[in-house]
């Protein structure tokens, strides 16, 4: 019987480090600040934006929330991004996804100053990550997964990692991070996707499975090698059989059948989810720490 990786507990531990780091920066005269832009009033996006603001408040990070009308034009949004780029007191900028259809999301991301791109969606930061540079940022969900592995004593070195899904937010950056010739990585990585015939054939040979495809309970116990580590990124809302008329959240992994084969499994909720916001906070603090270093270097000249 496998053990559960408690993402909530690991996130709480990292957040207490985050809060201490913020206090040290405040003593150096820099209060980390995160600007979050929400265009329109999508209820799910509002929940995410509010959760980010709440976490900032808990950690002592200044949060700036910009709620723009659903008919905001591309130019208006870009003007706000440029203004925030130039604001020396802002360390991180993000535009909540998905924006309304008149907005070209890629162009907006490219307009964010890479030094403030704490989501790590800007091509410059994605490129840095791919070639193994650490002077950009790591994207929050895959970065959170690396931390979950580290805190659970799992070293990916030499292991066969199979990632299910190749999105720009999860699958591809997860591949890039696990592949690096670096501590906490150094895995042999296979990525399967919707055009892969029989993905279960790859999954069965995996020491580490990272499921990020958005299909409820896709990964079942019969696909899992005895003792494998299984990370479930999926968040799927499905009808709740125990409570008719209500829904519940399930992952991409069939937890009940997998826990009997795997050595470690993340639950949904309470696994990867809490880590994503934690790493967003960490990236914001990292950006603020670079700002403090710049100010001190300037003063020492
Ligand atoms: P996405 O953009 O929809 O990408 C899904 C990927 O899975 C695609 O690459 C797709 O292949 C692949 N796929 C779909 N069906 C498949 C199948 N039957 N077999 C193999 N591959 C298949 O999703 P995402 O943004 O990466 O998110 C994935 C899941 O993680 C979602 O449930 C999402 O809600 C969740 N998520 C959670 C967090 C968190 O913080 N916990 C963060 C981000 C996402 P193609 O490329 O060929 O279409």
Coordinates of C-alpha atoms and ligand atoms in Angstrom, one line a residue:
X1 CA 0.0 0.0 0.0
X2 CA 1.4 3.3 -1.1
X3 CA 1.8 6.5 1.0
X4 CA 0.0 9.8 0.3
X5 CA 2.1 12.8 -0.6
X6 CA 0.5 15.6 1.5
X7 CA 0.7 18.6 -0.7
X8 CA -1.1 20.8 1.8
X9 CA 1.4 20.1 4.5
X10 CA 4.4 20.6 2.2
X11 CA 2.9 23.8 0.9
X12 CA 2.4 25.0 4.5
X13 CA 6.0 24.3 5.3
X14 CA 7.2 26.2 2.2
X15 CA 4.9 29.1 2.9
X16 CA 6.3 29.5 6.4
X17 CA 9.7 29.8 4.7
X18 CA 8.2 32.2 2.2
X19 CA 6.8 34.4 5.0
X20 CA 10.3 34.5 6.6
X21 CA 11.9 35.4 3.3
X22 CA 9.4 38.3 2.9
X23 CA 10.2 39.7 6.4
X24 CA 14.0 39.6 5.5
X25 CA 13.2 41.5 2.3
X26 CA 11.1 44.1 4.2
X27 CA 14.1 44.6 6.5
X28 CA 16.2 45.3 3.4
X29 CA 13.6 48.0 2.3
X30 CA 11.8 45.9 -0.3
X31 CA 8.2 44.7 0.1
X32 CA 7.5 42.1 -2.6
X33 CA 4.5 43.0 -4.8
X34 CA 2.4 40.9 -7.2
X35 CA 0.0 42.5 -9.7
X36 CA -2.8 40.3 -10.9
X37 CA -5.0 41.4 -13.8
X38 CA -8.4 39.9 -14.4
X39 CA -10.3 40.8 -17.6
X40 CA -14.0 40.0 -17.3
X41 CA -15.8 38.3 -14.5
X42 CA -15.4 34.5 -15.2
X43 CA -16.4 33.0 -11.8
X44 CA -13.6 30.4 -11.7
X45 CA -11.0 33.1 -12.6
X46 CA -12.3 35.3 -9.8
X47 CA -11.9 32.4 -7.3
X48 CA -8.2 32.0 -8.5
X49 CA -7.5 35.7 -8.4
X50 CA -9.0 36.0 -4.9
X51 CA -7.0 33.0 -3.7
X52 CA -3.8 34.6 -4.9
X53 CA -4.6 37.9 -3.2
X54 CA -5.4 36.0 0.1
X55 CA -2.1 34.1 0.0
X56 CA -0.2 37.3 -0.7
X57 CA -1.8 38.9 2.4
X58 CA -1.0 35.9 4.5
X59 CA 2.7 36.1 3.6
X60 CA 3.1 39.9 3.7
X61 CA 3.3 40.3 -0.1
X62 CA 1.6 43.4 -1.4
X63 CA -1.1 42.4 -3.9
X64 CA -2.4 44.7 -6.6
X65 CA -5.6 43.5 -8.2
X66 CA -6.8 45.0 -11.5
X67 CA -10.3 44.0 -12.5
X68 CA -11.0 45.1 -16.0
X69 CA -14.3 45.1 -17.9
X70 CA -15.0 42.1 -20.1
X71 CA -14.9 44.4 -23.2
X72 CA -11.4 45.7 -22.4
X73 CA -9.4 46.1 -25.6
X74 CA -6.0 44.5 -26.3
X75 CA -4.5 48.0 -26.4
X76 CA -6.0 49.0 -23.0
X77 CA -4.7 45.7 -21.5
X78 CA -1.2 46.2 -23.0
X79 CA -1.1 49.8 -21.7
X80 CA -1.7 48.5 -18.2
X81 CA 1.0 45.8 -18.6
X82 CA 3.5 48.4 -19.8
X83 CA 2.6 50.7 -16.9
X84 CA 3.2 47.8 -14.4
X85 CA 6.5 46.9 -16.3
X86 CA 7.8 50.4 -15.5
X87 CA 6.6 50.4 -11.9
X88 CA 9.8 49.7 -9.8
X89 CA 7.7 48.6 -6.9
X90 CA 6.0 45.7 -8.8
X91 CA 7.9 42.4 -8.8
X92 CA 5.4 40.1 -10.5
X93 CA 2.7 40.6 -13.2
X94 CA 0.2 38.0 -14.3
X95 CA -2.9 38.1 -16.4
X96 CA -5.4 35.5 -15.3
X97 CA -6.2 32.9 -18.0
X98 CA -8.4 32.6 -20.0
X99 CA -9.0 36.2 -21.1
X100 CA -12.0 37.0 -23.2
X101 CA -11.8 36.2 -27.0
X102 CA -10.8 39.7 -28.2
X103 CA -7.5 39.4 -26.2
X104 CA -4.5 37.8 -27.8
X105 CA -3.1 36.1 -24.7
X106 CA 0.2 35.2 -26.3
X107 CA 0.9 38.9 -27.2
X108 CA 0.0 40.0 -23.7
X109 CA 2.4 37.5 -22.1
X110 CA 5.1 38.6 -24.5
X111 CA 4.5 42.2 -23.4
X112 CA 5.2 41.4 -19.7
X113 CA 8.8 42.3 -18.7
X114 CA 10.5 38.8 -18.4
X115 CA 12.0 39.9 -15.1
X116 CA 8.4 40.2 -13.7
X117 CA 7.0 37.1 -15.5
X118 CA 6.5 35.1 -12.3
X119 CA 4.2 32.6 -14.1
X120 CA 7.2 31.8 -16.4
X121 CA 5.0 31.9 -19.6
X122 CA 7.2 34.4 -21.5
X123 CA 9.2 32.8 -24.3
X124 CA 12.5 34.2 -22.9
X125 CA 11.9 32.5 -19.5
X126 CA 10.7 29.3 -21.1
X127 CA 13.9 29.2 -23.2
X128 CA 16.1 29.8 -20.2
X129 CA 14.4 27.0 -18.4
X130 CA 14.9 24.7 -21.4
X131 CA 18.6 25.3 -21.6
X132 CA 19.1 24.9 -17.9
X133 CA 19.5 28.5 -16.8
X134 CA 18.2 29.5 -13.4
X135 CA 18.2 33.3 -13.7
X136 CA 14.6 33.3 -15.1
X137 CA 11.7 31.6 -13.3
X138 CA 10.3 28.0 -13.2
X139 CA 6.6 27.7 -14.1
X140 CA 4.6 27.2 -10.9
X141 CA 2.9 23.8 -11.3
X142 CA 6.0 21.8 -12.6
X143 CA 8.2 23.7 -10.1
X144 CA 5.7 22.7 -7.3
X145 CA 5.9 19.1 -8.5
X146 CA 9.8 19.1 -8.2
X147 CA 9.4 20.4 -4.7
X148 CA 6.8 17.7 -3.8
X149 CA 9.3 15.1 -5.0
X150 CA 12.2 16.7 -3.1
X151 CA 10.3 16.9 0.1
X152 CA 9.1 13.3 -0.3
X153 CA 12.7 12.1 -0.7
X154 CA 12.2 11.1 -4.4
X155 CA 15.3 11.7 -6.5
X156 CA 14.3 11.6 -10.2
X157 CA 17.9 10.9 -11.2
X158 CA 18.1 7.9 -13.5
X159 CA 14.4 7.2 -13.2
X160 CA 12.0 6.8 -16.1
X161 CA 9.5 9.6 -15.9
X162 CA 6.4 9.4 -18.0
X163 CA 4.5 12.6 -18.4
X164 CA 0.9 12.4 -19.8
X165 CA 0.1 15.6 -21.6
X166 CA 2.2 18.2 -23.4
X167 CA 0.6 21.5 -22.6
X168 CA 2.8 24.6 -22.3
X169 CA 1.7 25.1 -18.7
X170 CA 2.3 21.6 -17.4
X171 CA 3.6 18.8 -19.6
X172 CA 6.3 20.5 -21.7
X173 CA 7.9 22.5 -18.8
X174 CA 7.7 19.4 -16.6
X175 CA 9.7 17.6 -19.3
X176 CA 12.3 20.3 -19.5
X177 CA 12.7 20.5 -15.7
X178 CA 13.0 16.7 -15.2
X179 CA 15.4 16.4 -18.1
X180 CA 18.0 18.8 -16.8
X181 CA 21.4 17.5 -15.8
X182 CA 20.9 19.0 -12.4
X183 CA 20.2 18.0 -8.8
X184 CA 16.5 17.1 -8.3
X185 CA 16.2 16.2 -12.0
X186 CA 18.3 14.0 -14.4
X187 CA 15.5 11.7 -15.3
X188 CA 14.9 9.8 -18.6
X189 CA 11.7 11.5 -19.8
X190 CA 8.9 10.2 -22.0
X191 CA 6.0 12.4 -22.9
X192 CA 2.8 10.9 -24.2
X193 CA -0.2 12.8 -25.6
X194 CA -3.4 12.3 -27.5
X195 CA -1.7 11.1 -30.6
X196 CA 0.3 8.4 -28.7
X197 CA -1.0 4.9 -29.6
X198 CA -1.4 2.9 -26.3
X199 CA 0.0 5.4 -23.8
X200 CA -0.4 2.8 -21.1
X201 CA 2.5 0.8 -22.6
X202 CA 4.8 3.7 -21.7
X203 CA 3.1 4.3 -18.4
X204 CA 3.7 0.7 -17.3
X205 CA 7.4 1.1 -17.5
X206 CA 7.5 4.4 -15.5
X207 CA 9.2 4.8 -12.1
X208 CA 7.5 8.3 -12.0
X209 CA 4.2 9.1 -13.6
X210 CA 3.0 12.6 -14.0
X211 CA -0.6 12.7 -15.1
X212 CA -1.6 16.1 -16.6
X213 CA -4.2 15.4 -19.3
X214 CA -7.5 16.5 -17.8
X215 CA -9.3 13.2 -18.1
X216 CA -11.0 11.9 -14.9
X217 CA -9.3 8.8 -13.4
X218 CA -7.5 8.0 -16.7
X219 CA -4.6 6.3 -15.0
X220 CA -5.6 3.1 -13.3
X221 CA -3.8 0.6 -11.1
X222 CA -3.2 -1.9 -13.9
X223 CA -1.1 0.7 -15.7
X224 CA 1.2 1.3 -12.8
X225 CA 4.5 -0.5 -12.1
X226 CA 4.8 -1.8 -8.5
X227 CA 6.4 0.9 -6.4
X228 CA 6.1 3.8 -8.9
X229 CA 5.6 7.4 -7.7
X230 CA 2.4 8.9 -9.1
X231 CA 1.8 12.6 -9.3
X232 CA -1.8 13.7 -10.2
X233 CA -2.0 17.1 -11.7
X234 CA -5.6 16.8 -13.0
X235 CA -8.5 18.8 -11.7
X236 CA -11.8 17.5 -13.1
X237 CA -15.2 18.3 -11.8
X238 CA -17.5 15.3 -12.1
X239 CA -21.0 14.4 -10.7
X240 CA -20.9 13.2 -7.1
X241 CA -22.5 9.7 -7.0
X242 CA -22.7 9.9 -3.1
X243 CA -24.5 13.3 -3.3
X244 CA -26.8 13.4 -6.3
X245 CA -27.1 16.8 -8.0
X246 CA -23.7 17.8 -6.6
X247 CA -20.3 17.7 -8.1
X248 CA -16.8 16.8 -6.8
X249 CA -13.2 17.2 -7.8
X250 CA -11.2 14.2 -9.1
X251 CA -7.8 13.9 -10.6
X252 CA -6.5 12.2 -13.7
X253 CA -5.5 9.2 -11.6
X254 CA -7.9 6.6 -10.2
X255 CA -6.5 7.0 -6.7
X256 CA -8.2 3.9 -5.2
X257 CA -6.8 1.5 -7.7
X258 CA -3.3 3.2 -7.9
X259 CA -2.6 3.5 -4.2
X260 CA -2.3 -0.4 -4.0
X261 CA 0.5 -0.5 -6.6
X262 CA 2.4 2.8 -6.2
X263 CA 4.8 3.7 -3.4
X264 CA 3.7 7.4 -3.3
X265 CA 0.6 9.1 -4.7
X266 CA -0.6 12.7 -4.6
X267 CA -4.4 13.1 -3.8
X268 CA -6.8 15.4 -5.5
X269 CA -7.5 17.8 -3.9
X270 CA -4.6 18.4 -1.5
X271 CA -1.7 17.3 -3.7
X272 CA -0.3 19.4 -6.6
X273 CA -3.0 22.1 -6.3
X274 CA -1.7 23.9 -3.1
X275 CA 1.9 23.8 -4.5
X276 CA 1.0 25.9 -7.6
X277 CA 0.1 29.0 -5.7
X278 CA 3.0 28.4 -3.2
X279 CA 5.5 28.5 -6.1
X280 CA 3.8 31.6 -7.5
X281 CA 4.5 33.3 -4.2
X282 CA 8.1 32.0 -4.2
X283 CA 8.7 33.3 -7.7
X284 CA 7.3 36.7 -6.7
X285 CA 9.6 36.8 -3.6
X286 CA 12.6 35.6 -5.8
X287 CA 11.9 38.6 -8.1
X288 CA 11.7 41.0 -5.2
X289 CA 14.9 39.5 -3.9
X290 CA 16.6 40.3 -7.2
X291 CA 15.2 43.8 -6.9
X292 CA 16.8 44.2 -3.4
X293 CA 20.1 42.9 -4.8
X294 CA 20.0 45.5 -7.6
X295 CA 19.2 48.4 -5.2
X296 CA 22.0 47.4 -2.9
X297 CA 24.5 47.0 -5.8
X298 CA 23.5 50.4 -7.1
X299 CA 23.9 52.0 -3.7
X300 CA 27.4 50.4 -3.3
X301 CA 28.6 52.0 -6.5
Ligands
LIG1 P1 -4.5 20.8 -21.6 O1 -3.9 22.1 -22.1 O2 -5.9 20.5 -22.0 O3 -3.5 19.6 -22.1 C1 -3.9 18.3 -22.0 C2 -2.8 17.4 -22.6 O4 -3.2 16.1 -22.4 C3 -2.6 17.6 -24.1 O5 -1.3 17.6 -24.4 C4 -3.4 16.4 -24.7 O6 -2.8 16.0 -25.9 C5 -3.2 15.4 -23.6 N1 -4.2 14.3 -23.7 C6 -5.5 14.5 -23.7 N2 -6.2 13.3 -23.8 C7 -5.2 12.4 -23.7 C8 -5.2 11.0 -23.8 N3 -6.4 10.3 -23.8 N4 -4.0 10.3 -23.7 C9 -2.9 11.0 -23.7 N5 -2.8 12.3 -23.7 C10 -3.9 13.0 -23.7 O7 -4.4 20.6 -20.0 P2 -3.4 21.3 -18.9 O8 -3.6 22.7 -18.8 O9 -2.0 20.7 -19.1 O10 -4.0 20.6 -17.6 C11 -4.1 19.2 -17.5 C12 -4.9 19.0 -16.2 O11 -4.2 19.5 -15.1 C13 -6.3 19.6 -16.2 O12 -7.1 18.8 -15.4 C14 -6.1 20.9 -15.4 O13 -7.2 21.4 -14.7 C15 -5.0 20.5 -14.4 N6 -4.1 21.5 -13.9 C16 -3.9 21.6 -12.6 C17 -3.1 22.5 -12.0 C18 -2.8 22.5 -10.6 O14 -2.4 23.5 -10.0 N7 -3.1 21.4 -9.9 C19 -2.4 23.4 -12.9 C20 -2.6 23.3 -14.3 C21 -3.5 22.4 -14.8 P3 -2.7 16.9 -27.2 O15 -1.6 17.9 -27.0 O16 -2.5 16.0 -28.3 O17 -4.1 17.6 -27.3

